[in-house]
Amino acid sequence: MSKSHLSAEVLLSALEQAIDATVIIDDKNNVIFFNKAAENLWGIPRQNVIGKNVSALVPLQHRADHDSFIDTNRRTGISKIVGTSREVEFARTDGEYICGELSLSKVLTGEDRIYYMGVMKNVTNESQQRKILILQNDVLQALASDMLIQDVADLLCRRVEGFVPGAVAVLMLIMPDGQLRVLSSPTLPKRYRAALETVQLSPSAMEKLRVDPSQANRLVWDSYRSLGISLGLQQCFSTPVKTQTGEVSGIFALYSRDDARRNSWPQRIVDSCIPFCALAFEQNATKQHISHLSNFDSLTGLLNRSSVHKVLEGMIAKQEGNHHFAIFMLDIDRFRDINDALGHVYADQFLVEIAHRIRSIAKDDYIVSRSGGDEFVVAVPNCRNDDAIKFAEMLISTIAKPMQIGQNTLTISCSVGISTFPDNGPDSESLLSNADVAMRQSKLDGRGTYRFANSEKNQVAQDRLVLGSALRDSLARGALNLHYQPQVRTHTLELCGVEALSRWHHPHLGNIFPSRFIAVAEETGQIEAIGRWSLQESCRQMVQWDKDGIHVPTVAVNLSAVHFRNRALPEYISNLLDHFNLTPDRLTVEITESVMMDSSSDTEEVLQAIRTLGAGLSMDDFGTGYSSLSRLTRLPLTEIKIDRSFINDFEHDTNAQAVTMAVIGIGSRLGMTVVTEGVETEQQRRLLEELKCDVMQGYLFAKPLAPKDLEQWVRQRRTIKDLADPTKKPKTVSEKNKPN
């Protein structure tokens, strides 16, 4: 046997018996050598590999381009891989996760052919251990830096998902009532998360989970398997998280998008994460306990005085449109006598029962606090005056129920003071102070009653309660009506439209000014109904005028800010126009500056949708609030109305003239019609004509008229030609408004 033959035989035998996987490919990238270690590493029999393209051994995501990488190296000799070592991750044929350390060598044969030899060392265990250590270090550093539990959970889940391809990590907290709460799930489908959060663990289920960790998978996977599979999830690895005392506090789960039943890595990393999760939960529980001690009253469990200040400041800082709430200061009448009679132990029981009674009638979003001694505070969001009265009466009647303390049956009463934001103060201190003064006033007035922050407020609330009830009844009976004030073109005095204005005459209360009943409607939740009625009645009247041969080009209807937060408004308007067979340009919707300043997406989308219909949009009372010119350019307005306050003494006030000129210029440049309200004198009309105002409205032309009166006005209306005729003497405002 020759020396060379002997060397080749020894070499092949050595490679075959090597403990590391060894693969050799020829110049066509086909596998020509595949040892036993390689068979074990990839889980592929040798006969299925020899003679096949080496891409079959490459991770799936790199297969398509693998041949071109090798060919480039053969052609140029440039490679970032050959002659180096690198880690490669792939899934074996049985699904097991493998991490190997790959070393590539180039072999040049005597025939100038380039072969490659790859040696792969299985470093799966070392790689996994290193990743677990990285994970441990990152989480411990996050906990040491006092990071919020939510951020720690997000960090943990994202790191795990990065270490396990195709995985979805979820950390769940079990609440004290047994409700499952998903703390973090960066990539979990929303439908599956919603399903998990419906899980409610009974005490027996908690005990089973504590004793048998496999119960975790039954809770978070078996019950929702079909939903998970429909969302691309194939398998779940989960383990309960326990405290140092052995109580279950949560569940950590890893869902796989691949079938990984024979892959041990997902379960290994889940088990490794449990101590970190337990530590995070315990640290969070400690923080919550410390926070509770500093923020809550130790006797009743309610917020303490310092905390309620913080909460109220947070409510004030919301600065939402039309934002309001009420503060109720409750004090037990003659508590000193109760304390002396019962002693401190029973007096404490008495206060705990008072706290329980208040909580029993408080909704979830109410803020309840014990501010000291026998004094309690309740903050009620979105509470108008009539609602405040109802809640105050409910507080008083709830506290007044007989109470059994020890052997004593007590009959008690309380006094309540009410302050409201923003009417009674801009901050928590003034609101609480005013409520306290009102509470003391209620004690002076006989105890067992309530008072608003001032006597006028109490009377106003009662007045609005009566007025609100009467308004609701009148609206149901159709007792409201609309008057219409003409709008005329400045240079011709031709009618270009009317503004619809609500009027209310009550059989007992008489004529109610709009400024009064509109405010009541807003506070009693009737303003939307009035707005819808105004739109419908205006459209009906336009059709009636058309039938009577009276052409009114367009009608403008005022709507409150609350209407524009309702996404159904554009559809309602569209249906009205279709029903009455009116073209959209016959209707203009007037908005206030508060609507203009509302940057919510709902409001902006509603405004745009109304304009898309073809209806006009008018900014009413422009210049009286805090209008933003940048907002003015972004809103789809067709018209701006200069408020009547600028026209008062307009003839002699050069500042008012300058402002009016500026607004007219802005409207003109933005392509908007400019309407000036409150025109009452001929001199004002001439000045506005010189300033090139488009449209005028005011008592110089007509007051708001009933439909029949407007019909008569239209038939007798005067144009600019009439004014040029000296034989036609114009009527004064007082003459025009005289009754027939």
XYZ file of C-alpha atoms in Angstrom:
740
model
C 0.000 0.000 0.000
C 1.470 3.342 -1.055
C 2.237 6.114 1.321
C -0.275 8.493 -0.298
C -3.013 5.865 -0.232
C -2.307 5.199 3.423
C -2.473 8.929 4.266
C -5.847 9.386 2.552
C -7.288 6.365 4.330
C -6.119 7.599 7.724
C -7.388 11.074 7.015
C -10.872 9.910 5.992
C -11.057 7.637 9.029
C -10.027 10.483 11.319
C -12.638 12.826 9.859
C -15.310 10.154 10.129
C -14.586 9.582 13.801
C -14.196 13.271 14.714
C -16.415 14.382 17.619
C -17.392 17.585 15.758
C -19.648 17.561 12.717
C -17.590 17.749 9.521
C -18.963 18.508 6.058
C -17.031 18.770 2.765
C -18.533 20.142 -0.471
C -17.138 19.970 -3.999
C -16.778 22.681 -6.641
C -20.482 22.297 -7.491
C -21.542 22.897 -3.867
C -22.637 19.291 -3.444
C -21.920 17.424 -0.202
C -19.235 14.738 -0.715
C -18.466 14.033 2.959
C -20.821 13.974 5.946
C -19.555 12.281 9.103
C -21.433 10.569 11.933
C -21.233 13.640 14.184
C -22.865 15.666 11.404
C -25.679 13.131 11.155
C -26.303 13.507 14.891
C -26.085 17.298 14.805
C -28.500 17.884 11.924
C -30.600 14.774 12.535
C -30.309 13.802 8.853
C -29.090 10.379 7.617
C -25.946 10.497 5.499
C -27.639 8.979 2.428
C -30.096 11.909 2.370
C -27.273 14.414 2.148
C -24.399 12.959 0.066
C -24.566 14.285 -3.496
C -27.123 16.967 -2.577
C -26.610 20.734 -2.554
C -25.255 21.961 0.767
C -28.096 24.519 1.049
C -30.194 21.698 2.557
C -28.085 22.138 5.716
C -28.355 25.920 5.781
C -30.992 27.764 7.879
C -34.117 28.301 5.812
C -33.846 32.095 5.670
C -30.383 31.899 4.008
C -30.912 29.070 1.508
C -31.967 31.082 -1.516
C -28.740 33.140 -1.617
C -26.303 30.561 -0.306
C -24.934 29.346 -3.685
C -24.237 32.902 -4.832
C -22.229 33.587 -1.641
C -20.018 30.538 -2.282
C -19.585 31.314 -5.992
C -18.550 34.880 -5.178
C -15.869 33.567 -2.840
C -14.600 31.133 -5.471
C -14.445 33.854 -8.106
C -12.984 36.716 -6.063
C -11.319 35.005 -3.154
C -12.995 37.563 -0.873
C -14.928 36.186 2.074
C -15.926 37.312 5.526
C -16.562 33.736 6.640
C -13.788 31.449 5.355
C -10.972 31.185 7.835
C -13.099 32.436 10.736
C -15.454 30.985 13.323
C -19.023 32.091 13.894
C -22.185 30.945 15.669
C -24.970 29.497 13.563
C -28.504 28.832 14.825
C -30.906 26.424 13.173
C -33.630 23.918 13.919
C -32.797 20.228 13.580
C -35.185 18.036 11.586
C -36.907 16.967 14.821
C -37.502 20.627 15.749
C -34.742 20.870 18.380
C -32.984 24.233 18.568
C -29.261 23.956 17.750
C -26.488 26.483 18.090
C -23.174 25.531 16.491
C -19.769 27.141 16.210
C -18.876 26.909 12.511
C -15.330 27.039 11.107
C -14.912 27.118 7.313
C -11.768 26.239 5.356
C -11.047 26.496 1.649
C -9.344 23.476 0.014
C -7.581 23.885 -3.351
C -7.125 20.528 -5.130
C -4.385 19.607 -7.581
C -6.868 20.127 -10.398
C -7.351 23.768 -9.364
C -10.775 23.022 -8.028
C -11.956 24.782 -4.868
C -13.611 22.623 -2.228
C -14.811 23.792 1.203
C -14.724 22.026 4.523
C -16.903 23.043 7.432
C -16.465 21.911 11.015
C -19.419 22.546 13.339
C -19.061 22.248 17.092
C -22.317 21.876 19.051
C -22.353 24.787 21.529
C -26.112 24.804 22.095
C -25.897 24.451 25.859
C -23.177 27.107 26.213
C -25.086 29.512 23.933
C -28.308 29.059 25.827
C -26.579 29.523 29.159
C -24.934 32.706 27.901
C -28.292 34.086 26.735
C -29.875 33.305 30.079
C -27.043 35.164 31.828
C -27.524 38.148 29.502
C -31.238 38.098 30.265
C -30.578 37.847 34.003
C -28.150 40.763 33.898
C -30.517 43.000 31.904
C -33.510 42.327 34.161
C -31.542 42.737 37.400
C -30.106 46.033 36.176
C -33.621 47.209 35.291
C -34.905 46.290 38.750
C -31.916 47.962 40.415
C -32.599 51.169 38.460
C -36.113 51.299 39.946
C -37.752 50.820 36.551
C -41.537 50.501 36.492
C -42.925 46.949 36.512
C -44.476 47.505 33.075
C -41.109 48.488 31.583
C -39.343 45.539 33.237
C -41.974 43.167 31.846
C -41.614 44.646 28.349
C -37.814 44.304 28.528
C -38.056 40.669 29.639
C -40.552 39.691 26.931
C -38.669 41.388 24.104
C -35.353 39.838 25.146
C -36.899 36.371 25.259
C -38.538 36.837 21.860
C -35.135 37.828 20.462
C -33.535 34.650 21.840
C -36.231 32.224 20.640
C -37.098 32.574 16.933
C -40.817 32.671 16.177
C -41.747 33.075 19.843
C -44.354 35.289 21.522
C -43.612 36.040 25.188
C -46.368 36.981 27.660
C -46.084 37.919 31.334
C -49.367 37.760 33.266
C -50.210 38.984 36.740
C -52.943 37.387 38.844
C -54.915 40.122 40.593
C -56.174 39.735 44.187
C -59.664 38.859 42.901
C -58.252 36.092 40.677
C -58.509 38.072 37.445
C -55.724 37.378 34.959
C -54.103 40.604 33.759
C -51.637 40.653 30.858
C -48.756 42.799 32.048
C -46.707 42.608 28.853
C -47.219 40.954 25.473
C -45.381 42.956 22.785
C -46.331 40.704 19.853
C -49.329 38.716 21.115
C -52.401 39.110 18.841
C -54.957 41.450 20.432
C -57.784 38.913 20.211
C -55.769 36.351 22.144
C -54.780 38.913 24.770
C -58.432 39.892 25.210
C -59.318 36.208 25.677
C -56.623 35.753 28.354
C -57.884 38.737 30.303
C -61.298 37.117 30.669
C -59.761 34.315 32.755
C -60.985 34.402 36.367
C -59.279 31.982 38.774
C -61.322 30.664 41.673
C -59.586 29.818 44.989
C -59.662 26.127 44.029
C -58.095 26.876 40.626
C -55.374 28.901 42.368
C -54.639 25.976 44.653
C -54.409 23.555 41.707
C -52.023 25.927 39.952
C -49.870 26.179 43.075
C -49.617 22.392 43.446
C -49.442 21.440 39.755
C -47.483 23.826 37.446
C -48.892 22.051 34.359
C -52.228 23.712 35.146
C -50.738 26.917 33.702
C -50.880 25.536 30.168
C -54.486 24.416 30.666
C -55.434 27.945 31.678
C -53.595 29.947 29.013
C -53.490 27.492 26.089
C -55.746 24.435 26.203
C -58.904 26.529 26.655
C -58.009 28.806 23.724
C -56.046 26.448 21.441
C -58.378 26.815 18.441
C -58.252 30.618 18.673
C -54.447 30.532 19.015
C -54.002 28.280 15.984
C -56.260 30.549 13.918
C -53.942 33.431 14.865
C -50.771 31.557 13.913
C -49.795 30.185 17.340
C -48.896 26.479 17.421
C -47.746 25.674 20.928
C -47.390 27.103 24.433
C -44.778 26.701 27.171
C -45.864 28.213 30.491
C -45.022 28.121 34.182
C -46.638 29.782 37.228
C -44.710 32.516 39.039
C -44.616 32.024 42.809
C -43.712 34.278 45.708
C -41.236 33.331 48.442
C -44.162 32.006 50.469
C -45.199 29.695 47.625
C -48.302 31.652 46.593
C -48.944 31.974 42.864
C -48.682 35.606 41.707
C -48.624 35.238 37.928
C -47.854 33.144 34.847
C -45.058 33.463 32.296
C -45.860 31.921 28.909
C -44.020 31.538 25.626
C -46.129 30.822 22.554
C -44.444 29.378 19.472
C -45.431 30.114 15.900
C -43.688 26.870 14.869
C -44.307 23.288 15.954
C -41.611 23.045 18.625
C -42.818 20.022 20.588
C -39.374 18.385 20.592
C -37.530 21.623 21.197
C -36.390 21.941 24.808
C -35.070 25.519 24.505
C -38.436 27.366 24.885
C -39.294 25.547 28.117
C -35.752 26.013 29.406
C -35.831 29.778 28.916
C -39.338 29.972 30.438
C -38.127 28.119 33.554
C -35.055 30.381 33.714
C -37.224 33.512 33.611
C -39.446 32.525 36.549
C -37.036 33.768 39.287
C -36.722 37.140 37.485
C -40.510 37.410 37.182
C -40.992 36.555 40.868
C -38.411 39.167 41.862
C -40.095 41.814 39.691
C -43.526 40.993 41.168
C -42.221 41.132 44.745
C -40.445 44.431 44.148
C -43.632 45.847 42.631
C -45.710 44.596 45.586
C -43.276 46.258 48.009
C -43.510 49.551 46.111
C -47.296 49.378 46.131
C -47.351 48.674 49.863
C -45.083 51.638 50.586
C -47.170 53.819 48.270
C -50.345 52.656 49.985
C -48.986 53.548 53.412
C -48.054 57.059 52.258
C -51.210 57.725 50.252
C -54.027 55.982 52.118
C -55.692 56.336 55.480
C -54.662 53.350 57.607
C -58.050 53.100 59.338
C -60.517 53.235 56.434
C -58.289 52.417 53.464
C -59.428 55.600 51.697
C -57.092 58.183 50.175
C -55.621 60.571 52.739
C -55.704 64.368 52.508
C -52.348 64.817 50.761
C -53.239 62.211 48.137
C -56.630 63.664 47.341
C -54.893 66.974 46.582
C -52.694 65.194 44.011
C -55.659 63.416 42.461
C -57.671 66.636 42.207
C -54.757 68.474 40.606
C -54.571 65.635 38.089
C -58.274 66.029 37.314
C -57.827 69.773 36.891
C -54.813 69.290 34.591
C -56.850 67.255 32.080
C -58.071 70.518 30.525
C -60.649 68.757 28.405
C -63.302 70.762 26.608
C -66.136 71.716 28.981
C -64.273 69.917 31.794
C -65.998 70.037 35.184
C -66.422 68.069 38.416
C -67.850 68.501 41.911
C -66.279 68.208 45.376
C -68.411 67.030 48.309
C -67.082 67.732 51.817
C -68.944 65.532 54.332
C -68.716 65.979 58.103
C -70.510 63.884 60.740
C -72.767 66.006 62.937
C -71.905 65.920 66.673
C -69.108 63.385 66.184
C -67.406 64.547 69.374
C -70.403 63.347 71.399
C -70.320 60.002 69.573
C -66.587 59.645 70.213
C -66.962 60.431 73.931
C -69.909 58.052 74.320
C -68.448 55.083 72.438
C -64.749 55.368 73.212
C -61.959 55.300 70.655
C -62.270 51.621 69.673
C -65.951 51.814 68.819
C -65.486 55.283 67.333
C -62.973 53.776 64.899
C -65.510 51.091 63.952
C -68.033 53.870 63.435
C -65.707 55.705 61.002
C -64.957 52.479 59.106
C -68.699 51.932 58.643
C -69.151 55.533 57.449
C -66.382 54.961 54.864
C -68.079 51.726 53.763
C -71.416 53.508 53.286
C -69.841 56.243 51.162
C -68.033 53.678 49.024
C -71.265 51.720 48.545
C -72.855 54.603 46.595
C -69.693 55.837 44.862
C -69.093 54.738 41.272
C -65.733 53.382 40.119
C -64.501 56.753 38.802
C -65.423 58.680 41.995
C -62.586 59.733 44.293
C -63.277 59.030 48.001
C -61.006 60.300 50.772
C -60.881 60.645 54.517
C -59.261 64.017 54.996
C -59.086 63.783 58.779
C -61.151 62.985 61.879
C -64.785 62.635 60.842
C -64.351 64.552 57.603
C -64.665 62.827 54.214
C -64.247 64.110 50.665
C -65.863 62.744 47.488
C -64.901 64.031 44.018
C -67.439 63.261 41.289
C -66.362 63.775 37.640
C -68.705 65.253 35.022
C -71.103 66.384 37.723
C -73.432 69.262 36.953
C -75.451 71.102 39.581
C -78.602 69.012 39.336
C -76.508 65.815 39.558
C -74.679 67.316 42.544
C -77.954 67.867 44.357
C -79.023 64.268 43.775
C -75.711 62.869 44.997
C -75.655 65.129 48.063
C -79.155 63.957 48.999
C -78.063 60.340 48.471
C -75.042 60.878 50.755
C -77.178 62.378 53.495
C -79.834 59.641 53.339
C -77.220 56.847 53.222
C -75.369 58.157 56.279
C -78.653 58.719 58.141
C -79.594 55.026 58.228
C -79.482 53.563 61.784
C -76.098 52.072 62.668
C -75.355 49.246 65.130
C -72.007 49.726 66.904
C -71.408 47.274 69.731
C -74.560 47.329 71.845
C -75.528 50.782 70.619
C -77.905 51.712 67.806
C -77.008 55.169 66.532
C -79.107 57.619 64.555
C -76.734 60.029 62.855
C -76.689 62.841 60.353
C -74.080 64.628 58.287
C -73.598 68.031 56.716
C -72.316 68.393 53.154
C -70.593 71.276 51.405
C -70.293 71.323 47.620
C -67.825 73.154 45.408
C -67.495 72.786 41.645
C -64.642 73.123 39.186
C -64.040 75.533 37.550
C -66.690 77.771 39.149
C -65.333 77.678 42.717
C -61.598 77.676 42.193
C -58.738 76.912 39.812
C -56.905 74.484 42.123
C -57.491 71.733 44.677
C -56.761 73.956 47.681
C -59.412 76.543 46.817
C -61.952 73.870 45.838
C -61.533 72.009 49.132
C -61.520 75.254 51.087
C -64.748 76.451 49.451
C -66.389 73.064 50.011
C -65.342 73.230 53.663
C -66.894 76.711 54.058
C -70.098 75.462 52.422
C -70.158 72.449 54.745
C -69.843 74.691 57.798
C -72.655 76.840 56.444
C -74.874 73.757 56.185
C -74.150 73.018 59.864
C -75.148 76.573 60.768
C -78.331 76.186 58.749
C -79.492 73.225 60.800
C -77.281 70.186 60.020
C -78.303 67.159 57.996
C -78.380 69.185 54.781
C -76.111 70.449 51.975
C -75.011 73.824 50.705
C -73.170 74.910 47.577
C -70.028 76.989 47.871
C -72.115 80.183 48.075
C -75.776 80.975 48.638
C -76.237 82.317 45.129
C -74.972 79.034 43.754
C -77.499 77.126 45.816
C -80.344 79.254 44.450
C -79.057 79.015 40.890
C -78.874 75.231 41.145
C -82.469 75.017 42.336
C -83.511 77.413 39.575
C -81.754 75.371 36.903
C -83.260 72.172 38.213
C -86.755 73.618 37.751
C -85.842 75.160 34.403
C -84.237 71.942 33.174
C -87.349 69.928 33.946
C -89.567 72.485 32.213
C -87.280 72.519 29.169
C -87.366 68.730 28.877
C -91.163 68.815 28.965
C -91.384 71.642 26.400
C -88.987 69.887 24.059
C -91.047 66.692 24.255
C -94.244 68.635 23.485
C -92.678 70.588 20.604
C -93.159 73.879 22.439
C -89.884 75.424 21.208
C -89.820 77.399 17.972
C -87.333 79.036 15.633
C -87.058 82.656 14.557
C -84.960 83.640 11.564
C -82.777 86.742 11.213
C -81.996 87.807 7.628
C -78.436 88.150 6.315
C -77.942 90.529 3.363
C -75.159 91.117 0.864
C -73.334 94.343 1.723
C -73.210 95.869 -1.768
C -76.741 94.995 -2.941
C -78.686 94.386 0.297
C -80.123 91.271 -1.355
C -81.078 88.399 0.936
C -78.336 85.766 0.976
C -79.510 83.691 3.935
C -81.004 83.545 7.418
C -79.760 82.469 10.830
C -82.075 80.159 12.815
C -82.400 81.169 16.474
C -84.213 79.147 19.162
C -87.055 80.747 21.107
C -88.946 79.384 24.126
C -92.145 80.682 25.662
C -93.299 78.728 28.709
C -96.953 79.028 29.801
C -95.956 79.696 33.437
C -92.346 80.895 33.285
C -92.956 83.231 30.327
C -90.327 84.039 27.687
C -86.994 82.445 28.546
C -83.904 84.086 27.060
C -81.814 81.747 24.845
C -78.668 82.530 26.844
C -80.465 81.124 29.884
C -82.151 77.993 28.543
C -79.249 76.986 26.253
C -76.934 76.953 29.289
C -79.452 74.802 31.158
C -79.741 72.488 28.135
C -75.964 71.991 28.110
C -75.875 71.213 31.824
C -78.847 68.834 31.742
C -77.759 66.910 28.645
C -80.550 68.230 26.388
C -78.427 70.320 24.037
C -77.994 67.536 21.467
C -81.755 67.030 21.239
C -82.265 70.783 20.731
C -79.578 70.830 18.012
C -81.158 67.935 16.113
C -84.582 69.557 16.393
C -83.162 72.890 15.108
C -81.634 71.187 12.062
C -84.821 69.299 11.265
C -87.127 72.291 11.766
C -84.874 74.588 9.692
C -84.863 72.129 6.776
C -88.632 71.705 6.996
C -89.119 75.479 6.976
C -86.852 75.919 3.937
C -89.020 73.477 1.995
C -92.173 75.301 3.117
C -90.788 78.658 1.960
C -89.890 77.120 -1.400
C -93.492 75.898 -1.780
C -94.778 79.387 -0.880
C -92.563 81.020 -3.514
C -90.207 82.563 -0.960
C -86.595 81.924 -1.922
C -84.235 81.837 1.055
C -80.797 80.837 -0.331
C -79.454 79.242 2.836
C -80.169 78.744 6.543
C -77.492 78.781 9.274
C -78.032 76.607 12.360
C -76.032 76.924 15.582
C -74.756 73.686 17.113
C -73.071 73.165 20.479
C -69.550 71.773 20.916
C -70.964 68.468 22.150
C -72.542 67.760 18.734
C -69.176 67.664 17.008
C -67.882 64.868 19.232
C -70.633 62.629 17.844
C -69.394 60.834 14.721
C -73.013 60.200 13.668
C -73.688 63.938 13.078
C -72.631 64.059 9.366
C -74.837 61.057 8.565
C -77.759 62.674 10.424
C -77.355 65.883 8.390
C -77.036 63.926 5.132
C -80.220 61.977 5.869
C -82.083 65.206 6.703
C -81.056 66.834 3.422
C -82.095 63.725 1.502
C -85.401 63.532 3.352
C -86.308 67.155 2.575
C -84.728 67.037 -0.897
C -82.464 70.010 -0.163
C -79.071 70.534 -1.742
C -76.248 70.730 0.861
C -75.379 74.342 -0.078
C -78.757 75.401 1.381
C -77.484 74.584 4.901
C -74.703 76.213 6.930
C -73.631 74.797 10.296
C -72.321 77.379 12.773
C -69.594 76.392 15.227
C -68.221 78.230 18.241
C -64.598 79.028 18.991
C -64.551 76.239 21.618
C -65.202 73.768 18.792
C -62.448 75.382 16.757
C -59.958 74.949 19.591
C -60.906 71.300 20.135
C -58.075 69.386 18.446
C -59.551 65.920 19.051
C -59.618 63.621 16.038
C -63.387 63.054 16.458
C -64.181 66.765 16.146
C -61.871 67.328 13.175
C -63.232 64.309 11.313
C -66.849 65.372 11.926
C -66.153 68.920 10.653
C -64.425 67.579 7.557
C -67.258 65.129 6.888
C -69.880 67.906 7.095
C -67.891 70.021 4.658
C -67.453 67.039 2.334
C -71.245 66.755 2.182
C -71.273 70.236 0.639
C -72.833 72.045 3.613
C -71.256 75.302 4.780
C -69.272 75.718 8.014
C -69.345 79.076 9.768
C -67.231 80.282 12.697
C -69.678 82.153 14.959
C -68.662 85.074 17.226
C -65.120 85.155 15.815
C -62.696 87.106 17.982
C -64.451 86.737 21.341
C -62.438 83.761 22.578
C -58.972 82.373 21.985
C -59.064 81.605 18.280
C -55.861 80.334 16.756
C -55.097 81.582 13.246
C -53.241 78.342 12.525
C -56.376 76.366 13.446
C -58.434 78.732 11.296
C -56.362 77.798 8.233
C -56.618 74.050 8.909
C -60.388 73.826 9.434
C -62.664 73.496 6.382
C -64.550 76.744 7.105
C -66.537 78.581 4.465
C -67.516 81.578 6.592
C -66.483 83.605 9.638
C -68.828 85.877 11.600
C -67.496 88.984 13.323
C -69.083 89.261 16.760
C -71.439 92.149 17.490
C -69.132 93.340 20.304
C -66.784 94.753 17.635
C -69.620 96.757 16.084
C -70.677 98.561 19.275
C -69.593 102.201 18.830
C -68.023 101.042 15.562
C -68.445 104.497 13.968
C -66.193 106.167 16.559
C -63.827 103.359 17.627
C -60.839 103.260 15.262
C -59.447 100.185 17.045
C -62.656 98.255 16.346
C -62.493 99.375 12.726
C -58.876 98.200 12.445
C -59.677 94.789 13.923
C -62.699 94.404 11.652
C -60.598 95.356 8.625
C -57.998 92.725 9.628
C -60.609 89.984 10.018
C -62.192 90.868 6.669
C -58.749 90.714 5.072
C -58.004 87.335 6.642
C -61.348 85.924 5.513
C -60.880 87.254 1.997
C -57.402 85.762 1.641
C -58.613 82.404 2.946
C -61.528 82.390 0.512
C -64.135 82.671 3.274
C -67.283 84.772 3.364
C -67.158 87.375 6.159
C -70.432 88.152 7.997
C -70.726 91.031 10.459
C -73.380 90.721 13.179
C -75.086 93.489 15.159
C -75.327 96.136 12.385
C -77.842 98.728 13.640
C -77.044 102.062 11.988
C -76.696 103.341 8.440
C -73.218 104.681 9.253
C -72.091 101.203 10.343
C -73.418 99.809 7.074
C -71.511 102.360 4.999
C -68.264 101.752 6.906
C -68.587 97.984 6.417
C -69.246 98.552 2.736
C -66.037 100.603 2.505
C -64.153 97.799 4.312
C -65.525 95.324 1.732
C -67.381 93.145 4.208
C -69.345 90.463 2.321
C -72.519 90.027 4.391
C -74.277 91.955 7.169
C -76.809 90.939 9.797
C -78.535 93.104 12.387
C -81.516 95.178 13.448
C -80.827 97.736 10.693
C -82.312 95.148 8.351
C -84.545 93.048 10.598
C -84.791 91.465 14.013
C -85.166 87.658 14.288
C -88.569 86.977 12.741
C -91.164 84.240 12.948
C -91.465 82.316 9.641
C -94.595 84.204 8.500
C -93.061 87.566 9.396
C -89.928 86.693 7.459
C -92.083 85.817 4.446
C -93.626 89.282 4.597
C -90.182 90.860 5.018
C -88.851 89.061 1.959
C -91.764 90.240 -0.188
C -91.191 93.846 0.954
C -87.376 93.795 1.225
C -85.378 96.820 0.089
C -82.189 96.580 -2.006
C -79.423 99.067 -2.644
C -81.523 100.529 -5.443
C -84.203 101.438 -2.913
C -81.615 103.223 -0.775
C -80.491 105.248 -3.798
C -84.076 106.473 -4.333
C -84.515 109.620 -2.178
C -88.309 109.202 -2.248
C -88.035 106.030 -0.172
C -87.274 107.011 3.392
C -85.654 104.149 5.389
C -87.318 103.134 8.612
C -85.425 103.436 11.880
C -84.694 100.432 14.019
C -87.404 101.376 16.502
C -89.973 101.817 13.727
C -89.089 98.461 12.273
C -89.602 96.704 15.561
C -92.898 98.347 16.457
C -95.794 95.882 16.686
C -98.433 96.052 13.959
